[in-house]
């Protein structure tokens, strides 16, 4: 079990205003965002007077079994799927977070990570505030409720302007749903139109799922409000004059390939990664096989560019969660064998190129290389569609600590030896950036150690905000 992972979570958010069958639409939207978080899920729905909430630990599908699900009646609502690195998962941290303020109900759902959370929280605690959760997400509610902001115009904008770091937020009041994205645009957030109503989603695959038409992305630094007057926009910070910090890992691994993220098809960018990889790291082989599912598009690109046929040497058990998404190391290791099975007659006697999206700890790849050899593969060449991951992420992705990143202190040859492959090669940074439009507007911090801005020295241990040992 890891003892010092950062408190980052990686989540999906979905919200609606003015649609029919609100709870069902949010449920369906969250279902297609399940890959972004499997630790907890929640929906809250409002009818203008009351807000109803259904949430808990586990998958989206489990919400239907809760008695509160049938009470979700109204015309506006937000939902959340959560993943966190919290060692002791806490139901209190499951979102949306809902509070009663002096002027009504407020609810938030957050994807990202705030880099000034510790300082803000300490300030509020010193002033007497009581926190319900150990998430950074709750801070926005305290800012919104703070008389300093509450009594002034542009209250939500002013509150958002206090936050640093990565955030795509959905905020719900009794009569509006709002969507905001941090000034660097780290995490995606899109707007859709459904009938006469509006939909917000972390990824466009969720818009497709509910039959909404894509309108546009929420812009970095923008607050979009949907209410009975329609939709309107404001900015809550000075426009970023330097490059944006869109997370390139969304394209490498996290987003679903049928999504358009930061204005670009994820499937297309992964194919480009694979094609580039074939040029940068060719190898004589009989077969290209993808690591399902996120390696599939890159493997197709590698096959197209190299002329080596593609086949499915791994079969995925879809009833097991993504290993990188699982929060505890023991769960992660135990699930690997359950998750992928080798198809022996595909790989037997062949020289195999395995294309994967990333190599984090290396233990999973080692297991897979070994499984391919046991199934009779003659050679196993590992190709990774991004550069070596050597640095932590401070913006909402649960990377292990540096000591746990297999490439942090090892050469490529040493990593190759560790995983037991005949050869190992990564895409170069230039290769990675060649796969996306407007490459200057992407964060590549986990590969380069250079982040879009100086994140300072604030406490970033896993449990930096987790000071109470009791279960909630
Ligand atoms: S450090 Fe890596 S994972 Fe984190 S936001 Fe930047 S590119 Fe994405």
Coordinates of N, CA and C in Angstrom, one line a residue, residues 309-461:
X309 N 0.9 -6.1 -39.4 CA -0.5 -6.3 -39.1 C -0.9 -6.2 -37.6
X310 N -2.1 -5.8 -37.4 CA -2.6 -5.6 -36.0 C -3.5 -6.8 -35.7
X311 N -3.4 -7.3 -34.5 CA -4.3 -8.3 -34.0 C -4.5 -8.1 -32.5
X312 N -5.5 -8.9 -32.0 CA -5.8 -8.7 -30.6 C -5.2 -9.8 -29.8
X313 N -4.1 -9.6 -29.2 CA -3.4 -10.6 -28.4 C -3.8 -10.5 -27.0
X314 N -4.5 -9.5 -26.6 CA -5.0 -9.4 -25.2 C -6.5 -9.2 -25.3
X315 N -7.2 -9.9 -24.4 CA -8.6 -9.7 -24.3 C -8.9 -9.2 -22.9
X316 N -9.7 -8.1 -22.9 CA -10.0 -7.5 -21.6 C -11.2 -8.0 -21.0
X317 N -11.1 -8.2 -19.7 CA -12.3 -8.4 -18.9 C -13.0 -7.1 -18.5
X318 N -14.1 -6.8 -19.1 CA -14.7 -5.5 -18.9 C -15.4 -5.3 -17.6
X319 N -15.4 -6.3 -16.8 CA -16.0 -6.2 -15.5 C -15.1 -5.9 -14.4
X320 N -13.8 -5.6 -14.8 CA -12.8 -5.1 -13.8 C -12.5 -3.7 -14.2
X321 N -12.3 -2.8 -13.2 CA -12.0 -1.4 -13.4 C -10.6 -1.2 -14.0
X322 N -10.3 0.0 -14.5 CA -9.0 0.3 -15.0 C -8.0 0.3 -13.9
X323 N -6.8 -0.4 -14.1 CA -5.9 -0.6 -13.0 C -5.4 0.7 -12.5
X324 N -5.0 1.6 -13.3 CA -4.4 2.8 -12.9 C -5.4 3.7 -12.1
X325 N -6.7 3.4 -12.3 CA -7.8 4.2 -11.7 C -8.0 3.6 -10.3
X326 N -7.6 2.4 -10.0 CA -7.9 1.8 -8.7 C -7.0 2.4 -7.7
X327 N -7.5 2.8 -6.5 CA -6.8 3.7 -5.6 C -5.7 3.0 -4.8
X328 N -5.8 1.7 -4.5 CA -4.9 1.1 -3.6 C -4.0 0.1 -4.3
X329 N -2.7 0.1 -4.0 CA -1.7 -0.7 -4.7 C -2.1 -2.2 -4.7
X330 N -2.5 -2.7 -3.6 CA -2.8 -4.1 -3.5 C -4.0 -4.5 -4.4
X331 N -5.0 -3.6 -4.5 CA -6.1 -3.8 -5.4 C -5.6 -3.8 -6.8
X332 N -4.7 -2.9 -7.1 CA -4.2 -2.7 -8.5 C -3.4 -3.9 -8.9
X333 N -2.5 -4.4 -8.1 CA -1.8 -5.6 -8.4 C -2.6 -6.8 -8.6
X334 N -3.6 -7.0 -7.7 CA -4.4 -8.2 -7.7 C -5.3 -8.2 -8.9
X335 N -5.6 -7.0 -9.4 CA -6.6 -7.0 -10.5 C -6.0 -7.2 -11.9
X336 N -4.7 -7.1 -11.9 CA -4.0 -7.2 -13.3 C -4.3 -8.5 -14.0
X337 N -4.1 -9.6 -13.3 CA -4.3 -10.9 -13.9 C -5.8 -11.1 -14.3
X338 N -6.6 -10.5 -13.5 CA -8.0 -10.7 -13.8 C -8.4 -9.8 -15.0
X339 N -7.7 -8.8 -15.3 CA -8.2 -7.8 -16.2 C -7.9 -8.2 -17.7
X340 N -6.7 -8.6 -17.9 CA -6.3 -8.9 -19.3 C -5.9 -10.4 -19.4
X341 N -6.4 -11.0 -20.5 CA -6.0 -12.4 -20.8 C -5.3 -12.4 -22.1
X342 N -4.2 -13.2 -22.2 CA -3.5 -13.4 -23.5 C -4.3 -14.4 -24.4
X343 N -4.4 -14.1 -25.7 CA -4.9 -15.0 -26.6 C -3.8 -15.9 -27.2
X344 N -3.6 -17.1 -26.7 CA -2.3 -17.8 -27.0 C -2.1 -18.0 -28.5
X345 N -3.2 -18.4 -29.2 CA -3.0 -18.8 -30.6 C -2.7 -17.6 -31.5
X346 N -2.9 -16.4 -31.0 CA -2.6 -15.1 -31.7 C -1.1 -14.9 -31.6
X347 N -0.5 -15.1 -30.4 CA 0.9 -14.6 -30.1 C 1.9 -15.7 -30.2
X348 N 1.5 -17.0 -30.2 CA 2.4 -18.1 -30.2 C 3.4 -18.1 -31.4
X349 N 4.6 -18.1 -31.1 CA 5.7 -18.2 -32.1 C 5.9 -16.9 -32.8
X350 N 5.3 -15.8 -32.4 CA 5.4 -14.5 -33.1 C 6.3 -13.5 -32.4
X351 N 6.8 -12.6 -33.2 CA 7.6 -11.5 -32.7 C 6.5 -10.4 -32.5
X352 N 6.3 -10.0 -31.3 CA 5.2 -9.1 -31.0 C 5.6 -7.7 -30.6
X353 N 4.9 -6.7 -31.2 CA 5.1 -5.3 -30.7 C 3.9 -5.0 -29.9
X354 N 4.1 -4.7 -28.6 CA 3.0 -4.4 -27.7 C 2.9 -2.8 -27.6
X355 N 1.8 -2.2 -28.0 CA 1.7 -0.8 -27.9 C 0.8 -0.4 -26.7
X356 N 1.4 0.4 -25.8 CA 0.7 0.8 -24.6 C 0.7 2.3 -24.5
X357 N -0.2 2.9 -23.8 CA -0.3 4.3 -23.8 C 0.7 4.9 -22.8
X358 N 1.1 4.2 -21.7 CA 2.0 4.8 -20.8 C 2.6 3.7 -19.9
X359 N 3.6 4.0 -19.2 CA 4.3 3.1 -18.3 C 4.5 3.8 -17.0
X360 N 3.8 3.4 -16.0 CA 3.8 4.2 -14.8 C 4.7 3.5 -13.7
X361 N 4.2 2.5 -13.1 CA 5.0 1.8 -12.1 C 5.9 0.7 -12.8
X362 N 5.4 0.1 -13.9 CA 6.1 -0.9 -14.6 C 5.7 -2.3 -14.2
X363 N 5.1 -2.4 -13.1 CA 4.8 -3.8 -12.6 C 3.7 -4.5 -13.5
X364 N 2.8 -3.7 -13.9 CA 1.7 -4.2 -14.8 C 2.3 -4.7 -16.1
X365 N 3.2 -3.9 -16.7 CA 3.8 -4.2 -18.0 C 4.7 -5.5 -17.8
X366 N 5.4 -5.6 -16.7 CA 6.2 -6.7 -16.5 C 5.4 -8.0 -16.5
X367 N 4.2 -7.9 -15.8 CA 3.3 -9.0 -15.7 C 2.8 -9.4 -17.1
X368 N 2.5 -8.4 -17.9 CA 2.0 -8.7 -19.3 C 3.1 -9.3 -20.2
X369 N 4.3 -8.7 -20.1 CA 5.3 -9.3 -20.9 C 5.6 -10.7 -20.6
X370 N 5.6 -11.0 -19.3 CA 5.8 -12.4 -18.9 C 4.6 -13.3 -19.4
X371 N 3.4 -12.8 -19.3 CA 2.3 -13.6 -19.8 C 2.4 -13.9 -21.3
X372 N 2.8 -12.9 -22.0 CA 3.0 -13.2 -23.5 C 4.1 -14.2 -23.7
X373 N 5.1 -14.2 -23.0 CA 6.2 -15.2 -23.2 C 5.7 -16.6 -22.8
X374 N 4.9 -16.6 -21.7 CA 4.4 -17.9 -21.2 C 3.4 -18.5 -22.3
X375 N 2.8 -17.6 -23.0 CA 1.8 -18.0 -24.1 C 2.6 -18.4 -25.4
X376 N 3.9 -18.2 -25.4 CA 4.7 -18.7 -26.5 C 5.2 -17.6 -27.5
X377 N 5.0 -16.3 -27.1 CA 5.6 -15.2 -28.0 C 7.1 -15.4 -28.1
X378 N 7.6 -15.2 -29.3 CA 9.0 -15.4 -29.6 C 9.8 -14.2 -29.1
X379 N 9.3 -13.0 -29.4 CA 9.9 -11.8 -28.9 C 8.8 -10.8 -28.5
X380 N 9.1 -10.0 -27.5 CA 8.1 -9.0 -27.0 C 8.8 -7.6 -27.0
X381 N 8.4 -6.7 -27.9 CA 8.9 -5.4 -28.0 C 7.8 -4.4 -27.5
X382 N 8.2 -3.7 -26.5 CA 7.2 -2.7 -25.9 C 7.4 -1.3 -26.4
X383 N 6.3 -0.7 -26.9 CA 6.3 0.6 -27.4 C 5.3 1.5 -26.6
X384 N 5.8 2.6 -26.1 CA 4.9 3.4 -25.3 C 4.6 4.8 -26.0
X385 N 3.4 5.1 -26.1 CA 3.0 6.3 -26.9 C 3.3 7.6 -26.3
X386 N 3.8 7.7 -25.1 CA 4.2 9.0 -24.5 C 5.7 8.8 -24.0
X387 N 6.3 9.9 -23.7 CA 7.7 9.8 -23.1 C 7.7 9.2 -21.7
X388 N 8.8 8.9 -21.2 CA 8.9 8.4 -19.8 C 8.3 9.4 -18.8
X389 N 7.4 8.8 -17.9 CA 6.7 9.6 -16.9 C 7.6 9.7 -15.7
X390 N 8.2 10.9 -15.4 CA 9.3 11.0 -14.4 C 8.9 11.9 -13.3
X391 N 7.8 12.6 -13.4 CA 7.5 13.7 -12.4 C 6.1 13.6 -11.9
X392 N 5.8 14.2 -10.8 CA 4.4 14.1 -10.3 C 3.5 15.1 -11.0
X393 N 2.2 14.8 -10.8 CA 1.2 15.8 -11.3 C 0.6 16.5 -10.1
X394 N 0.4 17.8 -10.2 CA -0.2 18.6 -9.2 C -1.6 19.0 -9.6
X395 N -2.1 18.5 -10.7 CA -3.3 19.1 -11.3 C -4.5 18.1 -11.5
X396 N -4.5 17.2 -10.5 CA -5.7 16.3 -10.5 C -5.6 14.9 -11.1
X397 N -4.3 14.5 -11.3 CA -4.1 13.1 -11.7 C -3.3 12.4 -10.6
X398 N -3.8 11.2 -10.3 CA -3.2 10.4 -9.3 C -2.0 9.7 -9.8
X399 N -0.8 10.4 -9.9 CA 0.4 9.7 -10.2 C 1.0 9.3 -8.9
X400 N 1.8 8.2 -9.0 CA 2.5 7.8 -7.7 C 3.5 8.8 -7.4
X401 N 4.1 8.6 -6.2 CA 5.2 9.4 -5.9 C 6.4 9.1 -6.8
X402 N 7.4 10.1 -6.9 CA 8.5 9.9 -7.8 C 9.2 8.6 -7.6
X403 N 9.3 8.2 -6.4 CA 10.1 6.9 -6.2 C 9.3 5.7 -6.8
X404 N 8.0 5.8 -6.9 CA 7.3 4.7 -7.5 C 7.2 4.7 -9.0
X405 N 7.5 5.9 -9.6 CA 7.5 5.9 -11.1 C 8.7 5.2 -11.6
X406 N 8.5 4.2 -12.4 CA 9.6 3.3 -12.7 C 10.6 4.0 -13.6
X407 N 10.2 5.0 -14.3 CA 11.2 5.7 -15.2 C 11.9 6.9 -14.5
X408 N 11.5 7.2 -13.2 CA 12.0 8.4 -12.6 C 13.5 8.4 -12.5
X409 N 14.1 7.2 -12.0 CA 15.6 7.2 -11.8 C 16.2 6.1 -12.6
X410 N 15.5 5.6 -13.6 CA 16.1 4.5 -14.4 C 16.2 4.9 -15.9
X411 N 17.2 4.4 -16.5 CA 17.4 4.6 -18.0 C 16.3 3.7 -18.7
X412 N 16.1 4.0 -20.0 CA 15.2 3.2 -20.7 C 15.6 1.8 -20.8
X413 N 17.0 1.5 -20.9 CA 17.5 0.2 -20.8 C 17.2 -0.5 -19.5
X414 N 17.3 0.2 -18.4 CA 17.0 -0.4 -17.1 C 15.5 -0.7 -17.0
X415 N 14.7 0.2 -17.5 CA 13.2 -0.1 -17.4 C 12.9 -1.3 -18.3
X416 N 13.6 -1.4 -19.4 CA 13.4 -2.5 -20.3 C 13.7 -3.8 -19.6
X417 N 14.8 -3.8 -18.9 CA 15.2 -5.0 -18.1 C 14.2 -5.3 -17.0
X418 N 13.7 -4.2 -16.4 CA 12.8 -4.4 -15.3 C 11.5 -5.1 -15.8
X419 N 11.0 -4.7 -17.0 CA 9.7 -5.2 -17.5 C 10.0 -6.5 -18.2
X420 N 11.2 -6.8 -18.6 CA 11.6 -8.1 -19.2 C 11.3 -8.2 -20.7
X421 N 11.2 -7.0 -21.3 CA 11.0 -7.0 -22.8 C 12.3 -7.2 -23.6
X422 N 12.1 -7.5 -24.9 CA 13.3 -7.6 -25.7 C 13.8 -6.2 -26.1
X423 N 12.8 -5.3 -26.3 CA 13.2 -3.9 -26.5 C 12.1 -3.1 -25.9
X424 N 12.5 -1.8 -25.6 CA 11.5 -0.8 -25.1 C 11.8 0.5 -25.7
X425 N 10.8 1.2 -26.2 CA 11.0 2.6 -26.7 C 9.7 3.4 -26.4
X426 N 10.0 4.7 -26.2 CA 8.9 5.6 -25.9 C 8.9 6.6 -27.0
X427 N 7.7 7.3 -27.2 CA 7.7 8.5 -28.1 C 8.5 9.5 -27.4
X428 N 9.2 10.4 -28.2 CA 9.9 11.5 -27.7 C 8.9 12.6 -27.3
X429 N 9.3 13.6 -26.6 CA 8.5 14.7 -26.3 C 8.0 15.4 -27.5
X430 N 8.8 15.6 -28.5 CA 8.4 16.2 -29.8 C 7.4 15.3 -30.5
X431 N 7.6 14.0 -30.4 CA 6.6 13.0 -30.9 C 5.2 13.2 -30.3
X432 N 5.3 13.3 -29.0 CA 4.0 13.5 -28.2 C 3.3 14.8 -28.7
X433 N 4.1 15.8 -28.7 CA 3.5 17.1 -29.0 C 3.0 17.2 -30.5
X434 N 3.6 16.4 -31.3 CA 3.2 16.4 -32.7 C 1.8 15.8 -32.9
X435 N 1.3 15.2 -31.9 CA 0.0 14.5 -32.1 C -1.2 15.5 -31.7
X436 N -0.9 16.6 -31.2 CA -1.9 17.5 -30.8 C -1.8 18.8 -31.6
X437 N -3.0 19.4 -31.8 CA -3.0 20.8 -32.4 C -2.6 21.8 -31.3
X438 N -2.0 22.8 -31.6 CA -1.6 23.9 -30.7 C -0.8 23.3 -29.5
X439 N 0.3 22.7 -29.8 CA 1.1 22.0 -28.7 C 1.5 22.9 -27.6
X440 N 1.7 24.2 -27.9 CA 2.2 25.1 -26.8 C 1.1 25.2 -25.7
X441 N -0.1 24.9 -26.0 CA -1.2 25.1 -25.0 C -1.4 23.8 -24.1
X442 N -0.4 22.9 -24.1 CA -0.6 21.7 -23.3 C 0.4 21.7 -22.1
X443 N 0.0 21.1 -21.0 CA 0.9 20.8 -19.9 C 1.6 19.5 -20.2
X444 N 2.9 19.4 -20.0 CA 3.6 18.2 -20.2 C 4.5 18.0 -18.9
X445 N 4.0 18.5 -17.8 CA 4.8 18.5 -16.6 C 5.3 17.1 -16.1
X446 N 4.4 16.1 -16.2 CA 4.8 14.8 -15.7 C 5.9 14.2 -16.5
X447 N 6.2 14.7 -17.7 CA 7.3 14.2 -18.5 C 8.5 15.1 -18.4
X448 N 8.3 16.4 -18.2 CA 9.4 17.3 -18.3 C 9.8 17.9 -16.9
X449 N 8.9 17.9 -16.0 CA 9.1 18.5 -14.7 C 8.8 20.0 -14.8
X450 N 8.4 20.5 -16.0 CA 8.1 21.9 -16.1 C 6.6 22.1 -16.2
X451 N 6.0 22.8 -15.3 CA 4.6 23.0 -15.2 C 4.2 24.3 -15.7
X452 N 2.9 24.5 -16.1 CA 2.4 25.8 -16.6 C 2.7 27.0 -15.7
X453 N 2.7 26.7 -14.4 CA 3.1 27.8 -13.5 C 3.8 27.2 -12.3
X454 N 4.4 28.1 -11.5 CA 5.1 27.6 -10.3 C 4.1 27.2 -9.2
X455 N 4.1 26.0 -8.9 CA 3.0 25.5 -7.9 C 3.4 25.8 -6.5
X456 N 4.6 26.3 -6.2 CA 4.9 26.7 -4.9 C 5.3 25.5 -4.0
X457 N 5.2 25.7 -2.7 CA 5.7 24.7 -1.8 C 4.6 24.2 -0.9
X458 N 3.4 24.4 -1.2 CA 2.3 24.0 -0.3 C 2.3 22.5 -0.1
X459 N 1.9 22.1 1.1 CA 1.8 20.7 1.5 C 1.0 19.9 0.4
X460 N 1.6 18.8 -0.1 CA 0.8 18.0 -1.1 C 0.9 16.6 -0.8
X461 N 1.0 16.2 0.4 CA 0.9 14.8 0.8 C -0.5 14.3 0.5

